[in-house]
Amino acid sequence: MPLVSGRFFATTDDATHPLVAVVDQDFVRKFFPLKSPIGQRFRTNLNSKDKPEWIEIVGVVPGMRRWVDRDQPVPTFFVPQTQRPASFMSVMLRVSGDPASYAFVARSTVQAAITDLPIYNVYPFEKALARMDSVWQRRFFGWLFGAFAGVALA
């Protein structure tokens, strides 16, 4: 993912330092349309148990389409795993050639850095898209429940 402005996360962006985020251009368009977002702060509740915390924007990346069934962009921000560990994380790699041939190298590289991190569900991006592309299911069940509601009202 290319950097539009600012910086990516640094090794100093850890739990002992103030919270930082990299935001996408959709986030910038929505919340900071008239000024540079670098150095600006926003508040959010990263954990429902915590109270909202201030997060400083250190970088901007291009907007991305994260949901297949949404026409409108979704403003997105990213925080370093070292500041807010998540119970789940996805990693995507762009490779040339057969993606399956890179699975062992990717798994070995990650496990060399974080030895106790379980790695599972390694598959090509096309399979991930197929799993996310449940638009027909939502439309079908929306239509079905609408039909039932219409019959119930009749």
CSV table of C-alpha atoms in Angstrom, one decimal:
chain,number,residue,atom,x,y,z
A,1,MET,CA,0.0,0.0,0.0
A,2,PRO,CA,1.6,3.3,-1.0
A,3,LEU,CA,2.0,6.2,1.4
A,4,VAL,CA,0.3,9.4,0.3
A,5,SER,CA,1.7,11.6,3.0
A,6,GLY,CA,3.3,11.4,6.4
A,7,ARG,CA,4.9,8.1,7.6
A,8,PHE,CA,4.1,4.5,8.3
A,9,PHE,CA,4.3,3.1,11.8
A,10,ALA,CA,7.7,3.1,13.5
A,11,THR,CA,9.2,0.8,16.1
A,12,THR,CA,8.7,3.6,18.6
A,13,ASP,CA,5.0,3.4,18.1
A,14,ASP,CA,4.5,1.1,21.0
A,15,ALA,CA,2.4,0.9,24.2
A,16,THR,CA,4.8,3.4,26.0
A,17,HIS,CA,4.1,6.2,23.5
A,18,PRO,CA,1.0,8.2,22.5
A,19,LEU,CA,-1.4,6.5,20.2
A,20,VAL,CA,-1.0,7.0,16.5
A,21,ALA,CA,-2.9,6.1,13.4
A,22,VAL,CA,-2.5,5.9,9.6
A,23,VAL,CA,-5.8,7.0,7.9
A,24,ASP,CA,-7.0,6.5,4.4
A,25,GLN,CA,-8.0,9.3,2.0
A,26,ASP,CA,-11.7,8.6,2.6
A,27,PHE,CA,-11.1,9.4,6.3
A,28,VAL,CA,-9.4,12.6,5.4
A,29,ARG,CA,-12.1,13.7,3.0
A,30,LYS,CA,-14.8,13.2,5.6
A,31,PHE,CA,-13.1,14.5,8.8
A,32,PHE,CA,-10.3,16.9,7.6
A,33,PRO,CA,-11.3,18.1,4.1
A,34,LEU,CA,-9.8,21.6,4.3
A,35,LYS,CA,-6.4,20.9,6.1
A,36,SER,CA,-3.6,18.5,6.2
A,37,PRO,CA,-4.4,15.6,8.6
A,38,ILE,CA,-0.8,14.9,9.6
A,39,GLY,CA,-0.5,15.9,13.3
A,40,GLN,CA,-4.3,16.2,13.7
A,41,ARG,CA,-5.9,14.2,16.5
A,42,PHE,CA,-9.2,12.4,16.7
A,43,ARG,CA,-10.9,10.5,19.5
A,44,THR,CA,-12.3,7.0,19.3
A,45,ASN,CA,-13.1,4.1,21.5
A,46,LEU,CA,-10.8,1.3,20.4
A,47,ASN,CA,-12.0,-1.0,23.1
A,48,SER,CA,-15.6,-0.8,24.3
A,49,LYS,CA,-14.3,-1.1,27.9
A,50,ASP,CA,-12.1,1.9,27.6
A,51,LYS,CA,-13.1,5.5,27.4
A,52,PRO,CA,-12.4,7.4,24.1
A,53,GLU,CA,-8.7,8.1,23.6
A,54,TRP,CA,-6.9,10.7,21.5
A,55,ILE,CA,-5.0,9.4,18.5
A,56,GLU,CA,-2.6,11.4,16.4
A,57,ILE,CA,-2.6,10.9,12.6
A,58,VAL,CA,0.9,10.2,11.3
A,59,GLY,CA,0.2,9.0,7.8
A,60,VAL,CA,-2.3,8.8,4.9
A,61,VAL,CA,-2.8,5.9,2.5
A,62,PRO,CA,-5.1,5.7,-0.5
A,63,GLY,CA,-8.8,4.8,0.1
A,64,MET,CA,-9.6,1.2,-0.3
A,65,ARG,CA,-12.8,-0.7,-0.9
A,66,ARG,CA,-13.1,-3.1,2.1
A,67,TRP,CA,-16.6,-4.3,1.5
A,68,VAL,CA,-17.8,-5.7,-1.8
A,69,ASP,CA,-21.4,-4.7,-1.3
A,70,ARG,CA,-20.9,-1.0,-0.4
A,71,ASP,CA,-21.0,1.7,-3.0
A,72,GLN,CA,-19.9,4.5,-0.6
A,73,PRO,CA,-16.3,4.7,0.7
A,74,VAL,CA,-15.9,3.8,4.4
A,75,PRO,CA,-13.4,6.1,6.2
A,76,THR,CA,-10.8,3.8,7.7
A,77,PHE,CA,-7.9,4.2,10.2
A,78,PHE,CA,-5.2,1.8,11.2
A,79,VAL,CA,-3.4,1.6,14.5
A,80,PRO,CA,-0.2,-0.3,15.2
A,81,GLN,CA,-0.5,-3.8,16.6
A,82,THR,CA,2.1,-2.8,19.2
A,83,GLN,CA,-0.2,-0.1,20.7
A,84,ARG,CA,-3.5,-1.9,20.5
A,85,PRO,CA,-3.1,-5.7,20.1
A,86,ALA,CA,-6.0,-7.3,18.2
A,87,SER,CA,-7.3,-10.8,18.7
A,88,PHE,CA,-7.5,-11.1,14.9
A,89,MET,CA,-5.5,-9.7,12.1
A,90,SER,CA,-5.4,-10.3,8.3
A,91,VAL,CA,-2.3,-9.9,6.2
A,92,MET,CA,-2.3,-9.7,2.4
A,93,LEU,CA,0.7,-10.1,0.1
A,94,ARG,CA,1.0,-9.1,-3.5
A,95,VAL,CA,3.1,-11.7,-5.3
A,96,SER,CA,3.9,-12.6,-8.9
A,97,GLY,CA,3.3,-16.2,-9.8
A,98,ASP,CA,1.5,-18.9,-7.9
A,99,PRO,CA,0.4,-17.5,-4.5
A,100,ALA,CA,0.5,-20.9,-2.9
A,101,SER,CA,4.2,-21.1,-3.5
A,102,TYR,CA,4.7,-18.1,-1.2
A,103,ALA,CA,2.6,-19.5,1.8
A,104,PHE,CA,5.6,-21.3,3.5
A,105,VAL,CA,7.8,-18.2,3.2
A,106,ALA,CA,5.1,-15.9,4.5
A,107,ARG,CA,4.3,-18.2,7.4
A,108,SER,CA,8.0,-18.6,8.3
A,109,THR,CA,8.7,-14.9,8.1
A,110,VAL,CA,5.8,-14.0,10.4
A,111,GLN,CA,6.6,-16.8,12.9
A,112,ALA,CA,10.3,-15.7,13.0
A,113,ALA,CA,9.1,-12.3,14.2
A,114,ILE,CA,6.3,-13.4,16.5
A,115,THR,CA,6.9,-17.0,17.6
A,116,ASP,CA,3.6,-17.6,19.4
A,117,LEU,CA,1.3,-16.2,16.7
A,118,PRO,CA,-0.9,-18.8,15.1
A,119,ILE,CA,-1.2,-18.6,11.4
A,120,TYR,CA,-4.1,-20.2,9.5
A,121,ASN,CA,-6.4,-19.8,6.5
A,122,VAL,CA,-3.6,-19.0,4.0
A,123,TYR,CA,-5.3,-18.7,0.6
A,124,PRO,CA,-5.3,-16.6,-2.6
A,125,PHE,CA,-7.0,-13.2,-2.7
A,126,GLU,CA,-9.6,-14.5,-5.2
A,127,LYS,CA,-10.8,-16.9,-2.6
A,128,ALA,CA,-11.0,-14.1,0.0
A,129,LEU,CA,-13.1,-12.0,-2.4
A,130,ALA,CA,-15.4,-15.0,-3.1
A,131,ARG,CA,-15.9,-15.4,0.6
A,132,MET,CA,-16.7,-11.7,1.1
A,133,ASP,CA,-18.9,-11.4,-2.0
A,134,SER,CA,-22.1,-12.3,-0.3
A,135,VAL,CA,-24.1,-9.6,-1.9
A,136,TRP,CA,-26.6,-12.0,-3.4
A,137,GLN,CA,-27.3,-13.5,0.1
A,138,ARG,CA,-28.0,-10.1,1.6
A,139,ARG,CA,-30.2,-9.1,-1.3
A,140,PHE,CA,-32.1,-12.4,-1.4
A,141,PHE,CA,-32.8,-12.5,2.4
A,142,GLY,CA,-33.7,-8.8,2.3
A,143,TRP,CA,-36.2,-9.5,-0.5
A,144,LEU,CA,-37.4,-12.6,1.4
A,145,PHE,CA,-38.0,-10.8,4.7
A,146,GLY,CA,-39.6,-7.9,2.8
A,147,ALA,CA,-42.0,-10.4,1.2
A,148,PHE,CA,-42.9,-12.0,4.5
A,149,ALA,CA,-43.5,-8.5,6.0
A,150,GLY,CA,-45.8,-7.6,3.1
A,151,VAL,CA,-47.7,-10.8,3.6
A,152,ALA,CA,-48.0,-10.3,7.3
A,153,LEU,CA,-49.4,-6.8,6.7
A,154,ALA,CA,-51.9,-7.9,4.1
